Coordinates of C-alpha atoms in Angstrom, one line a residue:
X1 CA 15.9 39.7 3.5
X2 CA 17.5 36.8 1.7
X3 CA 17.1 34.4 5.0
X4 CA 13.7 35.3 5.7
X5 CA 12.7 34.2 1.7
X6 CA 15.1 31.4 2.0
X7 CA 13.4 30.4 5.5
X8 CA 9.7 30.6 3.5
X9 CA 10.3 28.5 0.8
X10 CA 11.7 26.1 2.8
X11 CA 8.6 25.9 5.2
X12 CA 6.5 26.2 1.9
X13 CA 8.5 23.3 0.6
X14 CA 7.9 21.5 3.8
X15 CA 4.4 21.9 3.8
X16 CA 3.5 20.3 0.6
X17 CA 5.7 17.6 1.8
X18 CA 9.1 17.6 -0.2
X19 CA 12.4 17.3 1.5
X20 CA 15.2 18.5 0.3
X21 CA 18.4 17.0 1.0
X22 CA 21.4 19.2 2.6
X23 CA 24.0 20.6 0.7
X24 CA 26.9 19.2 -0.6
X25 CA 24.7 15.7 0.5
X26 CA 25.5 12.9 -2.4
X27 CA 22.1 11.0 -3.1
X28 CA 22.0 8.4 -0.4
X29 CA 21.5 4.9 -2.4
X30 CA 18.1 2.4 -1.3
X31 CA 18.7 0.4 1.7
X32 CA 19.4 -3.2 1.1
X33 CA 16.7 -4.0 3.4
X34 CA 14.7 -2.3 0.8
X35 CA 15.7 -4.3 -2.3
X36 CA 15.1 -7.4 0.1
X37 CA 11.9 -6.6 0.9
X38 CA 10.8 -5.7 -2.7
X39 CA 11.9 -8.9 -3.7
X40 CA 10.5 -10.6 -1.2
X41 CA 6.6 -8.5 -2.1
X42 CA 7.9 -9.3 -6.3
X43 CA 7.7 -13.0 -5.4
X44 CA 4.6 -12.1 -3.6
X45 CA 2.8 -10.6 -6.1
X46 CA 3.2 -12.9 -8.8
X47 CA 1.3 -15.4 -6.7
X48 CA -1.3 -13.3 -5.6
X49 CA -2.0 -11.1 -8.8
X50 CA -2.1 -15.1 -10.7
X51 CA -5.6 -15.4 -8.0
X52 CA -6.6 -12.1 -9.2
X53 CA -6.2 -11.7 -12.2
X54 CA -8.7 -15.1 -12.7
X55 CA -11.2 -14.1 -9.9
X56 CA -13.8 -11.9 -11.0
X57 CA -14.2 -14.3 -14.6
X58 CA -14.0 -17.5 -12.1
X59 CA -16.7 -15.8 -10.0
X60 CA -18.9 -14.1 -12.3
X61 CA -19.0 -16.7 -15.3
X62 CA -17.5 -19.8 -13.4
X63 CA -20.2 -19.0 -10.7
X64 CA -22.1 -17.3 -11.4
X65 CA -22.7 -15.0 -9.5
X66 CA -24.5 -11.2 -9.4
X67 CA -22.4 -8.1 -9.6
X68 CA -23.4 -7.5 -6.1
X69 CA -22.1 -11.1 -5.0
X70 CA -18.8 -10.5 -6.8
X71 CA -19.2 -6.9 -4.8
X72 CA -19.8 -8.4 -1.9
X73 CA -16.3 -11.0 -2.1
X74 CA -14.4 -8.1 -3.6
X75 CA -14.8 -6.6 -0.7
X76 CA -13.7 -9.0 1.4
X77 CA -10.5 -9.9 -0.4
X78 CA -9.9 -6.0 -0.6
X79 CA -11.1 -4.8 2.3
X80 CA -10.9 -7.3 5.3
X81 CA -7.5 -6.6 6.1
X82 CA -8.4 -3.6 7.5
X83 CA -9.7 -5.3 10.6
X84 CA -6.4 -6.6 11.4
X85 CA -3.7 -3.9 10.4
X86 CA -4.3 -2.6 13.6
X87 CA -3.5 -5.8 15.3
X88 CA -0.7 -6.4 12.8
X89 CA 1.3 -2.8 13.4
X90 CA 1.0 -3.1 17.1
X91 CA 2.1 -6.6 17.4
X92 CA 5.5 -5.5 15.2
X93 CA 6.3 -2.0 17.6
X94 CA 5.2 -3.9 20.5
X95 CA 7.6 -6.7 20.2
X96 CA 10.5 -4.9 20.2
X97 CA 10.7 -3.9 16.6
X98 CA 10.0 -7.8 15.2
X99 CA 8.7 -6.0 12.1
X100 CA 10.0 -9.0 10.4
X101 CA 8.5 -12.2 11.9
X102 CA 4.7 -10.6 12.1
X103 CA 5.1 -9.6 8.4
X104 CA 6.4 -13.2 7.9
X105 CA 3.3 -14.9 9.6
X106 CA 1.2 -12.8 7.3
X107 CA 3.1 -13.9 4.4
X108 CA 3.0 -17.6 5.4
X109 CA -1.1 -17.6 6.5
X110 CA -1.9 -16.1 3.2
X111 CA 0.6 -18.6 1.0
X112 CA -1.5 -21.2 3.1
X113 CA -5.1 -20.3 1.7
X114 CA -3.9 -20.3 -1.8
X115 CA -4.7 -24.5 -2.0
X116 CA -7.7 -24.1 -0.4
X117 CA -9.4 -22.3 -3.1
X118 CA -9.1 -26.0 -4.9
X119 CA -11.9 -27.2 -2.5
X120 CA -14.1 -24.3 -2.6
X121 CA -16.8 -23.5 -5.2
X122 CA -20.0 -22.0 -3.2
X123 CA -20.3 -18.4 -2.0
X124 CA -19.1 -19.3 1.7
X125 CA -16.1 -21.2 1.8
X126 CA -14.8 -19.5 -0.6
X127 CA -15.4 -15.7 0.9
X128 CA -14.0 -17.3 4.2
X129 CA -10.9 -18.3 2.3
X130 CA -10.4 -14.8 1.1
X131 CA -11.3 -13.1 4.6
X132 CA -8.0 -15.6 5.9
X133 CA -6.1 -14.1 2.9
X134 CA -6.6 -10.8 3.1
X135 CA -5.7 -11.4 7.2
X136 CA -2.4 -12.2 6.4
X137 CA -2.2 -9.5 4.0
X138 CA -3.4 -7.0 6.5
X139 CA -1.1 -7.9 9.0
X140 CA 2.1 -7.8 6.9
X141 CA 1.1 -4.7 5.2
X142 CA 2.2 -2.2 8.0
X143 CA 5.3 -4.6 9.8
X144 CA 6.8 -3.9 5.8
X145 CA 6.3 -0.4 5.2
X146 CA 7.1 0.3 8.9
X147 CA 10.7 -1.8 7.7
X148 CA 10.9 0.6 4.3
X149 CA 10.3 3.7 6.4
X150 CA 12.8 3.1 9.1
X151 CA 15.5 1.8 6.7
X152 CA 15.6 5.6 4.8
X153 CA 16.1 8.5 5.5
X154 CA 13.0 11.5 5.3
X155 CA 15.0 13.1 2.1
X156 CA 14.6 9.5 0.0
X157 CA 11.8 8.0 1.4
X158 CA 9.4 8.4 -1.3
X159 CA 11.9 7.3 -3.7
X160 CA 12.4 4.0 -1.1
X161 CA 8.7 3.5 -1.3
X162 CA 9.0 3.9 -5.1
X163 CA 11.5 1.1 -5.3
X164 CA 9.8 -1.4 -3.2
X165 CA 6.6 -0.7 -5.3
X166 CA 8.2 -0.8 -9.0
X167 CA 9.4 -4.4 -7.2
X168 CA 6.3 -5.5 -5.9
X169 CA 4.7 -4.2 -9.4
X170 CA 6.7 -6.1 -11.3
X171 CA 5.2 -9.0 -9.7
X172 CA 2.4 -7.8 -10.0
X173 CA 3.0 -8.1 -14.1
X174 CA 4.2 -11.1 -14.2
X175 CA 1.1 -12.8 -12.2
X176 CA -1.7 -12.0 -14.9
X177 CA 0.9 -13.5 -17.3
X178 CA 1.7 -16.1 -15.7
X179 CA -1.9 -17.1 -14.7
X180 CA -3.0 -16.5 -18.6
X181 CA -0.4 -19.4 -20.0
X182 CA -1.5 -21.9 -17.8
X183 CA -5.0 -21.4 -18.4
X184 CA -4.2 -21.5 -22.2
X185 CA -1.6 -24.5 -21.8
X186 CA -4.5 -26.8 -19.4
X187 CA -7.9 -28.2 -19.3
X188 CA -8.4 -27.7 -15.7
X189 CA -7.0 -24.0 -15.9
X190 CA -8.0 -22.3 -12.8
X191 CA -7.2 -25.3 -10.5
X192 CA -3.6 -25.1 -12.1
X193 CA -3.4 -21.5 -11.3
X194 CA -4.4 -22.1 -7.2
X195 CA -1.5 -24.9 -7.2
X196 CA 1.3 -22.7 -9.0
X197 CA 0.2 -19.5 -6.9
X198 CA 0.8 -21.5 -4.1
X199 CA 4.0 -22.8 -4.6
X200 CA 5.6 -19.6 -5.6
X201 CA 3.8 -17.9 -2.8
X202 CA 6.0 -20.4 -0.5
X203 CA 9.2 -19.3 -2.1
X204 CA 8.3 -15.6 -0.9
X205 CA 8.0 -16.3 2.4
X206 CA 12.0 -18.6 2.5
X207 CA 13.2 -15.4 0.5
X208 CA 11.8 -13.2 3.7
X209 CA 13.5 -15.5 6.4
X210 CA 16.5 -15.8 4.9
X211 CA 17.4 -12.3 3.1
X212 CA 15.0 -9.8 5.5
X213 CA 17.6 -8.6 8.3
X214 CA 16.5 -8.6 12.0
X215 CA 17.4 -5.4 12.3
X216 CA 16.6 -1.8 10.5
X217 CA 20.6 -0.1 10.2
X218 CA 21.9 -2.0 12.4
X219 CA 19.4 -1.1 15.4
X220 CA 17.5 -3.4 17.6
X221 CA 14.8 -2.5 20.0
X222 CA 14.2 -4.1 22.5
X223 CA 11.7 -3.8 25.8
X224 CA 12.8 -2.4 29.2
X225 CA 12.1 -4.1 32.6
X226 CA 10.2 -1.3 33.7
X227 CA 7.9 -1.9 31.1
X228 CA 9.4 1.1 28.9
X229 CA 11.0 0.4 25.4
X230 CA 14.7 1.2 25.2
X231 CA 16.1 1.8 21.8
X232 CA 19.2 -0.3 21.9
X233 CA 23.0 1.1 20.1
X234 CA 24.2 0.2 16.9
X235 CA 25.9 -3.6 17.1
X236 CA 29.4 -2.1 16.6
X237 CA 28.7 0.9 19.4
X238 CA 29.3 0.6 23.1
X239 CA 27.4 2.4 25.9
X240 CA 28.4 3.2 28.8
X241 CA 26.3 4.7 32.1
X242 CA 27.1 8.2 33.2
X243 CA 27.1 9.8 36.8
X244 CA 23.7 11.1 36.4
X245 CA 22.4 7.3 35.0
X246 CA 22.0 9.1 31.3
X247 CA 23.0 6.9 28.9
X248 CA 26.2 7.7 27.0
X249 CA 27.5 6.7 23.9
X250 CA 31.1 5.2 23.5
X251 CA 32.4 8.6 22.5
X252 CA 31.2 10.2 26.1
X253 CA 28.6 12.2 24.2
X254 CA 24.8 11.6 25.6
X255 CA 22.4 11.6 23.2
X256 CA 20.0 14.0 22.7
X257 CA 16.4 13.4 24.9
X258 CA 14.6 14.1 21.4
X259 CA 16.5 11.8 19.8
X260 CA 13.7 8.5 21.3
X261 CA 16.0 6.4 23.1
X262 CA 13.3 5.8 25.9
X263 CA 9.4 6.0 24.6
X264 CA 6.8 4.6 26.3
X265 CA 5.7 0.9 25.5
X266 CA 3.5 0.9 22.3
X267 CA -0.1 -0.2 23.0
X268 CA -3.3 0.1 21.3
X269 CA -4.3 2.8 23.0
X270 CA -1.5 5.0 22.4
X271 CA -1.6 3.7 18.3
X272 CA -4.8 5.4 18.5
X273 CA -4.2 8.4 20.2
X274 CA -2.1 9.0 17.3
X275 CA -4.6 10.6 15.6
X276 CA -4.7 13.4 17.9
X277 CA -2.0 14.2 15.9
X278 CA -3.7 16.8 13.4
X279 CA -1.5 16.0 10.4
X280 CA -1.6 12.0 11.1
X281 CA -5.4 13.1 11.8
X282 CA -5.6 14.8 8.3
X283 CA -3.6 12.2 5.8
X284 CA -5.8 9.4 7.5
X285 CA -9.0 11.3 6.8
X286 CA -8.0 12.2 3.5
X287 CA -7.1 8.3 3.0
X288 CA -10.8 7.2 4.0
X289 CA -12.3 9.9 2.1
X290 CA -10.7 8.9 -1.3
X291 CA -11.2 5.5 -0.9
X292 CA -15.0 5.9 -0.3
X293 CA -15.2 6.9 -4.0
X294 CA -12.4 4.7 -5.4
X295 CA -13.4 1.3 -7.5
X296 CA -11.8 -1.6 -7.5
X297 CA -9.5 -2.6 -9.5
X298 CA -11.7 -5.9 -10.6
X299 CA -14.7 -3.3 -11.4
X300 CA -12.2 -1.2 -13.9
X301 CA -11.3 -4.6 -15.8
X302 CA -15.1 -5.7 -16.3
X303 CA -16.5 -2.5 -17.5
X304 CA -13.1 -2.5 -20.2
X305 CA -14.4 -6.3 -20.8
X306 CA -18.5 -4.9 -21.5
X307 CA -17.1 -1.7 -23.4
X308 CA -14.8 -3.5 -25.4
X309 CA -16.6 -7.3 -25.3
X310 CA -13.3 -8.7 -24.5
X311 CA -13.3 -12.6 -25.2
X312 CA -12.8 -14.2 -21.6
X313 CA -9.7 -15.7 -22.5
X314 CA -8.0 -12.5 -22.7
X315 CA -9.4 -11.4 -19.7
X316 CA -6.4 -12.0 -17.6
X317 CA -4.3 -9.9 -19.4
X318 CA -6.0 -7.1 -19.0
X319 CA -4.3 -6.1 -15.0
X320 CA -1.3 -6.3 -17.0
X321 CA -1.5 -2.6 -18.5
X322 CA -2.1 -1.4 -15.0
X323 CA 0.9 -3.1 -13.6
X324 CA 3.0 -2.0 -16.6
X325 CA 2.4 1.8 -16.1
X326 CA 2.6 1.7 -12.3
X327 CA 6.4 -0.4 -12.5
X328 CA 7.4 2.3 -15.3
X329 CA 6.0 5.2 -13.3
X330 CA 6.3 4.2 -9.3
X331 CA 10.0 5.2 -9.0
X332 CA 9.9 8.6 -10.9
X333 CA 6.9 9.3 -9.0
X334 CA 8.5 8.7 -5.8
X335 CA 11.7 10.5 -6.6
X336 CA 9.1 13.5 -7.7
X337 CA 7.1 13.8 -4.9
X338 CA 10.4 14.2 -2.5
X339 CA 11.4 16.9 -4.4
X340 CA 7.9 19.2 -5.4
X341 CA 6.0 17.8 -2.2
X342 CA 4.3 14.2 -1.6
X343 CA 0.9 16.0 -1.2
X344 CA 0.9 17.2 -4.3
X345 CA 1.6 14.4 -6.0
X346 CA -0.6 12.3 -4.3
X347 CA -3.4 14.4 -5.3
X348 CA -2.2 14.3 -8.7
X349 CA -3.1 10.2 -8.9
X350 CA -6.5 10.8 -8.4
X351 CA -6.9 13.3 -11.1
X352 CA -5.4 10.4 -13.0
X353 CA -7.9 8.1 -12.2
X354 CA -10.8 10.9 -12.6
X355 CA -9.5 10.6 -16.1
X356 CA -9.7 7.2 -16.0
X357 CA -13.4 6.9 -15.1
X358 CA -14.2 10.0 -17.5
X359 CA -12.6 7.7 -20.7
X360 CA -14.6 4.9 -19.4
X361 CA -17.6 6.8 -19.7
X362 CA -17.4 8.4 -22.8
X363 CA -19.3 6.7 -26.2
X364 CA -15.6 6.4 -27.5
X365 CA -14.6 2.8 -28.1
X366 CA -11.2 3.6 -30.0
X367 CA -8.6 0.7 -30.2
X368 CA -6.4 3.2 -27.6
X369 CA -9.3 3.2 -25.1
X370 CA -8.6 0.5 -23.1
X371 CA -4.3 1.5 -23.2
X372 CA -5.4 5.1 -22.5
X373 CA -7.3 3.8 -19.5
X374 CA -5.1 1.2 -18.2
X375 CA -2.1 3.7 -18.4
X376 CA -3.9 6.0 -16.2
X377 CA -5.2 3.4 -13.9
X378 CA -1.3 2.6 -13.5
X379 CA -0.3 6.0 -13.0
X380 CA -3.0 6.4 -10.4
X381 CA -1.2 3.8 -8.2
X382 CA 2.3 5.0 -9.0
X383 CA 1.4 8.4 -7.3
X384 CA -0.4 7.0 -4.6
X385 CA 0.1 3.6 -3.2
X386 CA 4.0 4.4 -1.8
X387 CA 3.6 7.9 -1.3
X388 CA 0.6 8.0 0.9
X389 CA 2.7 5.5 3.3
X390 CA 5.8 8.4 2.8
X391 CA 3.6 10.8 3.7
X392 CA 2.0 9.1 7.0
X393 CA 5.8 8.5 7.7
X394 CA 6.5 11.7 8.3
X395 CA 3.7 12.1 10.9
X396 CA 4.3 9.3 13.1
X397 CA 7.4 8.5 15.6
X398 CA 9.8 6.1 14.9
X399 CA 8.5 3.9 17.9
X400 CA 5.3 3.7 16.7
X401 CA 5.5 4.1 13.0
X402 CA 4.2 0.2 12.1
X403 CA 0.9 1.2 14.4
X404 CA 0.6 4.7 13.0
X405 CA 1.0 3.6 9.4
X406 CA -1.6 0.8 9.8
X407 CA -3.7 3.8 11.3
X408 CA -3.7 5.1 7.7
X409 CA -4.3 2.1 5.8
X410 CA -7.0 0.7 7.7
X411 CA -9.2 4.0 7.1
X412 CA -8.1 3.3 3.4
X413 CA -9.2 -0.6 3.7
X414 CA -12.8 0.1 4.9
X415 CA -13.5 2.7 2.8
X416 CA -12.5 0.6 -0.3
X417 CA -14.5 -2.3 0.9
X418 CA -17.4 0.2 1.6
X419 CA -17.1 1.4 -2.1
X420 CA -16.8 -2.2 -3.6
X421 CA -20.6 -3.3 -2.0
X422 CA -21.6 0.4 -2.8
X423 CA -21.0 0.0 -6.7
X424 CA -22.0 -3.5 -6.5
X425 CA -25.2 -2.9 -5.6
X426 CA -25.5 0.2 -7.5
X427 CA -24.8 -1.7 -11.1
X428 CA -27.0 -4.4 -9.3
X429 CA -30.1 -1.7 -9.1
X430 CA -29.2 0.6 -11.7
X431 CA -26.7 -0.5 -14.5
X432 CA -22.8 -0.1 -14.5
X433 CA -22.7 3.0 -16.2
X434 CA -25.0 5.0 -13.2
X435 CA -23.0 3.3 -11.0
X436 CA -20.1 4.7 -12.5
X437 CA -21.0 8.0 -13.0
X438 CA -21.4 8.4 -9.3
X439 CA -18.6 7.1 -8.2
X440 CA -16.8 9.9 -10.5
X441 CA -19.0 12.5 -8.9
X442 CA -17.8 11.6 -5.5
X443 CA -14.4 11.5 -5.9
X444 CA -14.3 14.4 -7.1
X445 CA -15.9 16.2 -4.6
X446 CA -13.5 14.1 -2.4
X447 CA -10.2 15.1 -4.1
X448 CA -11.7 19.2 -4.0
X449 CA -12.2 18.6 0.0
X450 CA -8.8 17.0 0.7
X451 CA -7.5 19.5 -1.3
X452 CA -8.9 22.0 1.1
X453 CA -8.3 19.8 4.1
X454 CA -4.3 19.3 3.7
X455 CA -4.4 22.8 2.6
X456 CA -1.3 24.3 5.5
X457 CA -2.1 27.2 7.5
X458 CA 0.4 30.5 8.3
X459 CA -0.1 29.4 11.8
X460 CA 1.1 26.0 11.5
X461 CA 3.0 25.5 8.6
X462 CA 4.6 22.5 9.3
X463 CA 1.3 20.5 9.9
X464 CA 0.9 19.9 6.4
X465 CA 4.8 18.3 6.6
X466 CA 4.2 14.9 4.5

């Protein structure tokens, strides 16, 4: 009686997603890859969250242009990447695990656009610009996480994510910052902001080629001649070739067949079969679903600026409350979702940002309104942004996993951008608040049916594994 209850909750535990680490198992600390590549997306983010945080004011009352223009770009620069994360995560399993240099070229094309945006002020170029931003973006994004993943272990890996986030977030506070003393300190503030974005976006990518390692724990991967991909040994392990031509390890031992030392070359086509998967097939539509009803960031910031009529010099400071709450929250977050189940948590973020919306569209305009809904806003992305890529994780093999993870986030990426031209065009036509108010609605109604849809069955308990 006491094994069968101890064998139920830990397939309960296992379907909502937390994994609990063995007994008598000290806390395994964050791969150093990990704390490179968070520095490496810190840097990053300073530089990118400086063109951000500027943006919408630079198009809207620099430009400016309509709420559905600004929709209409926003989308791009949020959602474009999504046509190449595909292409990104198969060219990193494809090449033999160079998860590194396709994340670098990503880095490197979108340091390259940040000077551009000095030459551009008409609709066109500078969309164009962003689209060539956002594609470096898109195909770093899944090379990275497919790094974090395969550098932990499935007990820590939402608390992996969780680092790498609170890093990248902390760039992501220092950007608005950063952007708002320059444009106080000079004339000709937003060109200063495109030149210092730039240059620190330049000193990500030398931090990435000289501090990333080649290799995930001392594994390479490389193809085979027969067009299979053979996982190589450790550096410091020897293998030797059996009588049967099974490949043994030093110690005589041969690996277990499960164990993914020979899987069949990655190609686009097999990425995408992936979601015959049902639990790959599940978190993906869950992903598109919730972004369908999920505003952009930008949108949040100039409905606090109407509610509020915050002067447009402040207007930059205002991502900073986001990034604050999501650099406090990201790691014990992460470390929370290994232990009561990613899932869970997961769903959790977009209560927060249900909240969010609701504050936003109350009559109250209290001096805690726009903390309240920036601290929310924060937490949102604290419960989601790492552990969604934690929970895809678990669903995708180790051969794959860049390709399956960009799976995930492009679903994410075109819903987002579908959302941003939706609510453009909805405050357009009818007003910010309408606009609003069905965007609530929907996600709602979304968060109730992936509730439902991840929901595990007695059948299958393990499909809801995350």
């Amino acid at each position: 009686m006491y094994v069968a209850d101890s064998r139920a909750s830990t397939s309960a535990a296992s379907a909502e997603g937390a994994v609990r680490p063995r007994a008598g198992r000290r806390r395994a600390a964050v791969a150093p890859t990990v704390l490179a590549l968070g520095a490496v997306s810190l840097i990053t983010d300073v530089s990118s969250e400086m063109v951000t945080a500027v943006l919408p004011l630079y198009l809207v009352t620099g430009l400016g242009l309509s709420p559905l223009g600004f929709g209409l770009l926003d989308g791009i620069y949020n959602g474009f990447s999504a046509l190449v994360r595909l292409i990104g995560g198969h060219l990193a399993d494809r090449g033999g695990g160079r998860h590194k240099w396709v994340a670098g070229f990503g880095y490197a094309l979108s340091a390259a656009c940040k000077p551009l945006l000095l030459l551009a002020h008409t609709l066109t170029p500078i969309g164009l610009i962003l689209a060539a931003d956002r594609t470096g973006k898109g195909l770093r994004t899944a090379p990275r996480d497919a790094l974090i993943s395969l550098s932990s272990t499935p007990e820590t890996r939402g608390r992996a994510f969780g680092v790498h986030r609170a890093m990248d977030t902390a760039g992501a506070l220092f950007g608005p910052l950063v952007a708002f003393l320059i444009l106080r300190a000079t004339v000709d503030g937003y060109d200063a902001v495109f030149t210092v974005s730039f240059c620190v976006a330049v000193v990500g990518v030398l931090v990435l080629v000289l501090f990333v390692p080649n290799s995930v724990n001392g594994t390479r991967t490389k193809p085979d001649p027969d067009g299979a991909r053979t996982k190589s040994a450790p550096d410091d392990a020897r293998t030797k070739s059996a009588p049967d031509g099974a490949r043994t390890t030093a110690t005589g031992t041969a690996p277990q067949a499960s164990s993914g030392d020979i899987a069949p070359r990655p190609t686009l086509r097999a990425a995408l079969a992936l979601l015959g998967r049902p639990d790959l097939r599940r978190v993906t539509l869950c992903a598109l679903l919730l972004g369908l009803a999920t505003v952009s960031d930008s949108f949040v910031y100039l409905l606090l600026q109407r509610r509020l009529g915050v002067p447009d010099r402040w207007f930059a400071l205002l991502p900073l409350g986001t990034a604050a709450a999501f650099l406090l929250l990201a790691v014990p977050l992460g470390r929370l979702a290994d232990r009561v189940g990613r899932w869970r948590v997961f769903l959790a973020g977009h209560g927060a940002l249900l909240l969010a919306y609701a504050l936003l569209l109350t009559s109250w305009h209290g001096t805690a309104l726009p903390y309240a809904v920036l601290l929310l806003h924060g937490c949102f992305y604290a419960a989601t942004d790492g552990v969604l890529m934690a929970v895809a994780s678990q669903s995708v093999p180790e051969e794959l996993r860049s390709s399956g993870l960009a799976l995930v986030q492009t679903g994410q990426a075109l819903a987002r951008f579908v959302c941003s031209l939706g609510f453009g065009a909805a405050w357009t036509a009818w007003g910010d608040r309408t606009a609003l108010t069905a965007s609530t609605v929907a996600l709602a109604l979304c968060a109730l049916f992936a509730l439902t849809l991840r929901r595990p069955t007695p059948s299958a308990p393990s499909e809801g594994l995350a």
